[in-house]
Tab-separated table of C-alpha atoms in Angstrom:
chain	number	residue	atom	x	y	z
A	1	UNK	CA	-0.056	13.101	-18.883
A	2	UNK	CA	-0.575	12.342	-22.574
A	3	UNK	CA	-3.777	13.374	-24.297
A	4	UNK	CA	-4.864	10.852	-26.946
A	5	UNK	CA	-8.309	12.351	-27.647
A	6	UNK	CA	-9.678	14.062	-30.746
A	7	UNK	CA	-11.914	17.128	-30.669
A	8	UNK	CA	-14.723	18.579	-32.768
A	9	UNK	CA	-14.715	22.374	-32.684
A	10	UNK	CA	-17.854	24.147	-33.912
A	11	UNK	CA	-18.900	27.731	-34.497
A	12	UNK	CA	-22.708	27.785	-34.836
A	13	UNK	CA	-24.648	30.710	-36.296
A	14	UNK	CA	-27.867	31.292	-34.355
A	15	UNK	CA	-31.273	32.299	-35.674
A	16	UNK	CA	-32.591	35.476	-34.087
A	17	UNK	CA	-32.984	35.309	-30.311
A	18	UNK	CA	-32.631	31.509	-30.039
A	19	UNK	CA	-29.136	31.338	-28.542
A	20	UNK	CA	-30.343	30.139	-25.121
A	21	UNK	CA	-32.692	27.602	-26.749
A	22	UNK	CA	-29.909	26.206	-28.901
A	23	UNK	CA	-27.393	25.923	-26.055
A	24	UNK	CA	-29.898	24.031	-23.901
A	25	UNK	CA	-30.959	21.782	-26.807
A	26	UNK	CA	-27.328	20.935	-27.527
A	27	UNK	CA	-26.378	20.256	-23.919
A	28	UNK	CA	-29.431	18.547	-22.446
A	29	UNK	CA	-31.020	16.899	-25.488
A	30	UNK	CA	-27.957	15.947	-27.551
A	31	UNK	CA	-25.072	15.354	-25.184
A	32	UNK	CA	-26.555	12.589	-22.966
A	33	UNK	CA	-27.244	10.465	-26.066
A	34	UNK	CA	-23.826	11.218	-27.528
A	35	UNK	CA	-22.111	10.238	-24.287
A	36	UNK	CA	-23.808	6.833	-24.315
A	37	UNK	CA	-23.900	6.055	-28.044
A	38	UNK	CA	-20.631	7.616	-29.206
A	39	UNK	CA	-18.401	7.964	-26.161
A	40	UNK	CA	-18.435	11.701	-26.878
A	41	UNK	CA	-17.983	14.114	-23.977
A	42	UNK	CA	-19.169	17.700	-23.931
A	43	UNK	CA	-15.915	19.636	-23.504
A	44	UNK	CA	-17.775	22.927	-23.525
A	45	UNK	CA	-20.653	25.015	-24.870
A	46	UNK	CA	-20.236	28.776	-24.869
A	47	UNK	CA	-21.846	31.911	-26.238
A	48	UNK	CA	-19.418	34.041	-28.211
A	49	UNK	CA	-19.248	37.413	-26.457
A	50	UNK	CA	-20.459	39.679	-29.244
A	51	UNK	CA	-18.281	42.615	-28.244
A	52	UNK	CA	-15.266	40.476	-29.175
A	53	UNK	CA	-16.489	38.396	-32.132
A	54	UNK	CA	-19.382	37.397	-34.410
A	55	UNK	CA	-22.892	37.347	-32.986
A	56	UNK	CA	-25.227	35.703	-32.305
A	57	UNK	CA	-22.909	32.708	-32.322
A	58	UNK	CA	-22.193	29.660	-30.149
A	59	UNK	CA	-18.963	27.672	-29.809
A	60	UNK	CA	-19.159	23.934	-29.052
A	61	UNK	CA	-16.187	21.664	-28.402
A	62	UNK	CA	-16.655	17.882	-28.142
A	63	UNK	CA	-14.060	15.476	-26.773
A	64	UNK	CA	-13.893	12.201	-28.723
A	65	UNK	CA	-12.137	8.890	-27.982
A	66	UNK	CA	-9.436	9.570	-30.567
A	67	UNK	CA	-9.746	9.705	-34.353
A	68	UNK	CA	-10.789	6.047	-34.423
A	69	UNK	CA	-13.622	6.803	-32.027
A	70	UNK	CA	-14.669	9.761	-34.153
A	71	UNK	CA	-14.608	7.527	-37.244
A	72	UNK	CA	-16.980	5.082	-35.531
A	73	UNK	CA	-19.265	7.970	-34.626
A	74	UNK	CA	-19.331	9.248	-38.208
A	75	UNK	CA	-20.019	5.740	-39.510
A	76	UNK	CA	-23.157	5.541	-37.379
A	77	UNK	CA	-24.258	9.092	-38.118
A	78	UNK	CA	-24.088	9.291	-41.909
A	79	UNK	CA	-26.581	6.577	-42.835
A	80	UNK	CA	-29.794	6.257	-44.806
A	81	UNK	CA	-31.134	8.380	-47.641
A	82	UNK	CA	-30.684	11.569	-45.670
A	83	UNK	CA	-27.226	10.590	-44.357
A	84	UNK	CA	-28.617	11.097	-40.886
A	85	UNK	CA	-29.065	8.797	-37.908
A	86	UNK	CA	-32.846	8.148	-37.825
A	87	UNK	CA	-32.719	8.271	-34.028
A	88	UNK	CA	-31.760	11.939	-34.278
A	89	UNK	CA	-34.375	13.054	-36.819
A	90	UNK	CA	-36.527	14.860	-34.275
A	91	UNK	CA	-33.458	16.427	-32.652
A	92	UNK	CA	-32.180	17.774	-35.986
A	93	UNK	CA	-35.575	19.267	-36.872
A	94	UNK	CA	-35.760	21.195	-33.626
A	95	UNK	CA	-32.114	22.284	-33.857
A	96	UNK	CA	-32.868	23.722	-37.306
A	97	UNK	CA	-35.317	26.123	-35.679
A	98	UNK	CA	-32.501	27.571	-33.569
A	99	UNK	CA	-29.485	27.611	-35.911
A	100	UNK	CA	-28.829	28.456	-39.550
A	101	UNK	CA	-25.381	26.975	-40.170
A	102	UNK	CA	-21.870	26.817	-38.851
A	103	UNK	CA	-18.268	25.787	-39.387
A	104	UNK	CA	-16.522	22.782	-37.845
A	105	UNK	CA	-12.918	21.770	-37.345
A	106	UNK	CA	-11.366	18.486	-36.240
A	107	UNK	CA	-8.636	19.189	-33.711
A	108	UNK	CA	-5.838	17.088	-32.254
A	109	UNK	CA	-4.257	18.072	-28.955
A	110	UNK	CA	-0.681	18.714	-28.028
A	111	UNK	CA	0.264	15.652	-25.940
A	112	UNK	CA	0.482	17.850	-22.829
A	113	UNK	CA	-2.861	19.579	-23.401
A	114	UNK	CA	-5.239	18.679	-20.551
A	115	UNK	CA	-8.359	16.620	-21.139
A	116	UNK	CA	-11.587	17.936	-19.676
A	117	UNK	CA	-11.289	15.445	-16.805
A	118	UNK	CA	-7.721	16.580	-16.119
A	119	UNK	CA	-8.861	20.179	-15.726
A	120	UNK	CA	-12.089	19.652	-13.790
A	121	UNK	CA	-10.433	17.227	-11.376
A	122	UNK	CA	-8.257	20.123	-10.152
A	123	UNK	CA	-11.408	21.969	-9.092
A	124	UNK	CA	-11.079	24.716	-11.678
A	125	UNK	CA	-14.323	26.340	-12.823
A	126	UNK	CA	-14.629	29.199	-15.287
A	127	UNK	CA	-17.681	31.029	-16.546
A	128	UNK	CA	-15.486	32.910	-19.037
A	129	UNK	CA	-12.802	31.676	-21.431
A	130	UNK	CA	-10.462	33.349	-23.883
A	131	UNK	CA	-10.358	31.593	-27.256
A	132	UNK	CA	-7.525	32.091	-29.751
A	133	UNK	CA	-7.189	30.960	-33.341
A	134	UNK	CA	-3.642	31.477	-34.541
A	135	UNK	CA	-2.813	30.843	-38.186
A	136	UNK	CA	0.824	29.950	-38.763
A	137	UNK	CA	3.245	29.216	-41.570
A	138	UNK	CA	2.240	25.902	-43.224
A	139	UNK	CA	3.834	22.906	-41.548
A	140	UNK	CA	4.569	24.654	-38.238
A	141	UNK	CA	1.403	24.095	-36.173
A	142	UNK	CA	2.990	21.653	-33.746
A	143	UNK	CA	6.067	23.851	-33.413
A	144	UNK	CA	3.738	26.743	-32.565
A	145	UNK	CA	2.087	24.644	-29.856
A	146	UNK	CA	5.497	24.148	-28.294
A	147	UNK	CA	5.780	27.941	-27.997
A	148	UNK	CA	2.480	27.866	-26.095
A	149	UNK	CA	3.922	25.302	-23.699
A	150	UNK	CA	7.335	26.921	-23.268
A	151	UNK	CA	6.291	30.594	-23.148
A	152	UNK	CA	2.580	31.327	-22.895
A	153	UNK	CA	1.421	29.131	-20.002
A	154	UNK	CA	3.747	30.644	-17.419
A	155	UNK	CA	3.486	34.151	-18.891
A	156	UNK	CA	-0.291	34.257	-18.500
A	157	UNK	CA	-0.505	32.516	-15.136
A	158	UNK	CA	0.036	35.695	-13.018
A	159	UNK	CA	-2.871	37.308	-14.867
A	160	UNK	CA	-5.375	34.543	-14.033
A	161	UNK	CA	-5.304	32.687	-17.362
A	162	UNK	CA	-5.151	28.873	-17.088
A	163	UNK	CA	-4.615	26.668	-20.127
A	164	UNK	CA	-7.768	24.700	-20.944
A	165	UNK	CA	-6.765	23.313	-24.337
A	166	UNK	CA	-4.077	23.563	-27.011
A	167	UNK	CA	-4.814	21.916	-30.342
A	168	UNK	CA	-3.817	21.897	-33.994
A	169	UNK	CA	-6.363	21.765	-36.801
A	170	UNK	CA	-6.291	18.596	-38.878
A	171	UNK	CA	-7.211	18.304	-42.574
A	172	UNK	CA	-5.231	21.481	-43.288
A	173	UNK	CA	-1.541	22.085	-43.984
A	174	UNK	CA	-0.639	22.185	-40.262
A	175	UNK	CA	-1.188	25.943	-40.475
A	176	UNK	CA	-3.600	26.651	-37.610
A	177	UNK	CA	-3.758	26.175	-33.851
A	178	UNK	CA	-6.560	26.784	-31.356
A	179	UNK	CA	-5.745	27.754	-27.772
A	180	UNK	CA	-8.344	27.996	-25.004
A	181	UNK	CA	-7.714	29.737	-21.675
A	182	UNK	CA	-9.989	29.370	-18.640
A	183	UNK	CA	-10.502	32.584	-16.664
A	184	UNK	CA	-11.780	31.631	-13.175
A	185	UNK	CA	-11.748	35.314	-12.174
A	186	UNK	CA	-13.902	36.242	-15.160
A	187	UNK	CA	-13.730	39.409	-17.190
A	188	UNK	CA	-11.328	41.064	-14.756
A	189	UNK	CA	-8.763	38.389	-15.685
A	190	UNK	CA	-9.413	39.028	-19.365
A	191	UNK	CA	-8.717	42.725	-18.817
A	192	UNK	CA	-5.521	41.935	-16.927
A	193	UNK	CA	-4.347	39.663	-19.724
A	194	UNK	CA	-5.085	42.276	-22.371
A	195	UNK	CA	-3.132	44.919	-20.463
A	196	UNK	CA	-0.281	42.407	-20.222
A	197	UNK	CA	-0.043	42.175	-24.023
A	198	UNK	CA	1.880	45.464	-23.962
A	199	UNK	CA	3.026	45.843	-20.344
A	200	UNK	CA	4.292	42.430	-19.175
A	201	UNK	CA	7.750	41.458	-20.525
A	202	UNK	CA	6.956	37.731	-20.315
A	203	UNK	CA	3.768	38.068	-22.346
A	204	UNK	CA	5.542	40.317	-24.840
A	205	UNK	CA	8.299	37.687	-25.239
A	206	UNK	CA	5.651	35.032	-25.928
A	207	UNK	CA	4.072	37.180	-28.608
A	208	UNK	CA	7.443	38.010	-30.148
A	209	UNK	CA	8.413	34.340	-30.341
A	210	UNK	CA	5.055	33.384	-31.870
A	211	UNK	CA	5.258	36.133	-34.488
A	212	UNK	CA	8.097	34.176	-36.096
A	213	UNK	CA	5.413	31.665	-37.140
A	214	UNK	CA	2.070	33.468	-36.910
A	215	UNK	CA	0.369	34.878	-40.003
A	216	UNK	CA	-2.896	35.845	-38.262
A	217	UNK	CA	-4.063	35.939	-34.642
A	218	UNK	CA	-7.672	36.313	-33.488
A	219	UNK	CA	-8.751	36.295	-29.842
A	220	UNK	CA	-12.371	36.309	-28.622
A	221	UNK	CA	-14.210	35.786	-25.344
A	222	UNK	CA	-16.593	32.926	-24.611
A	223	UNK	CA	-19.286	32.897	-21.904
A	224	UNK	CA	-20.122	29.441	-20.554
A	225	UNK	CA	-23.646	28.142	-21.171
A	226	UNK	CA	-25.665	27.211	-18.058
A	227	UNK	CA	-24.902	23.488	-18.595
A	228	UNK	CA	-21.290	23.927	-19.745
A	229	UNK	CA	-18.982	21.594	-17.754
A	230	UNK	CA	-16.632	24.513	-17.068
A	231	UNK	CA	-19.496	26.087	-15.127
A	232	UNK	CA	-21.108	22.991	-13.562
A	233	UNK	CA	-18.130	20.653	-13.121
A	234	UNK	CA	-20.036	17.755	-14.722
A	235	UNK	CA	-21.424	16.427	-17.985
A	236	UNK	CA	-24.973	17.348	-19.033
A	237	UNK	CA	-27.469	14.559	-18.306
A	238	UNK	CA	-31.098	13.675	-18.863
A	239	UNK	CA	-32.239	15.299	-15.647
A	240	UNK	CA	-31.345	18.637	-17.248
A	241	UNK	CA	-34.029	18.190	-19.919
A	242	UNK	CA	-37.193	20.207	-20.197
A	243	UNK	CA	-40.110	18.490	-21.993
A	244	UNK	CA	-37.903	16.194	-24.081
A	245	UNK	CA	-37.908	12.422	-24.497
A	246	UNK	CA	-35.532	10.313	-26.578
A	247	UNK	CA	-37.234	8.356	-29.381
A	248	UNK	CA	-37.998	4.797	-28.331
């Protein structure tokens, strides 16, 4: 297995009580077009669990056909006077009613990090994920990912945590990694993993090894949106839409 994809990682700040509206708009009204026009897959759409992180906030991750595929997508998107694909004008206007801003990253995977298809083909489904952003000494991001592979995956397995993605953030000084864990057993698995941070020798070894590189470590919980592939086992499609038509 060798993952040659690129990923867009987004934290989206939501207006008021529009989190459900935004997640549906993103999944059902955006993703089917993006799949066809850009070759972009919906890796996941989640609500950030407010008890563990900022709220109201949504996390989106998109799986792209490599950096070259992402470049083609950006070429078609940033056009015209508004630097916006005219086909998406109506979509953007409605999205603006639900969100007020956000922050994106471009991620590249460790070669052994599973694609979405790799994971879903095993039958795994998870309504809850643990999401980690680990900042590391500049230049060591890919070394840090090797610690994930050599220590963390096996250490967390007995506690019900399955690796869903391991990436490093591009356009920085190789000083940040993002690690996503699927929790098929839900919040009980999260609790078990948190207890293990101090009680399980294998998990403690993983954390000790990573501290040689880590400068900051932030873990949050994500709850899968109704149309998130980790919940449904499939990509969003047009049949999921409610009162929405693509522009002709």
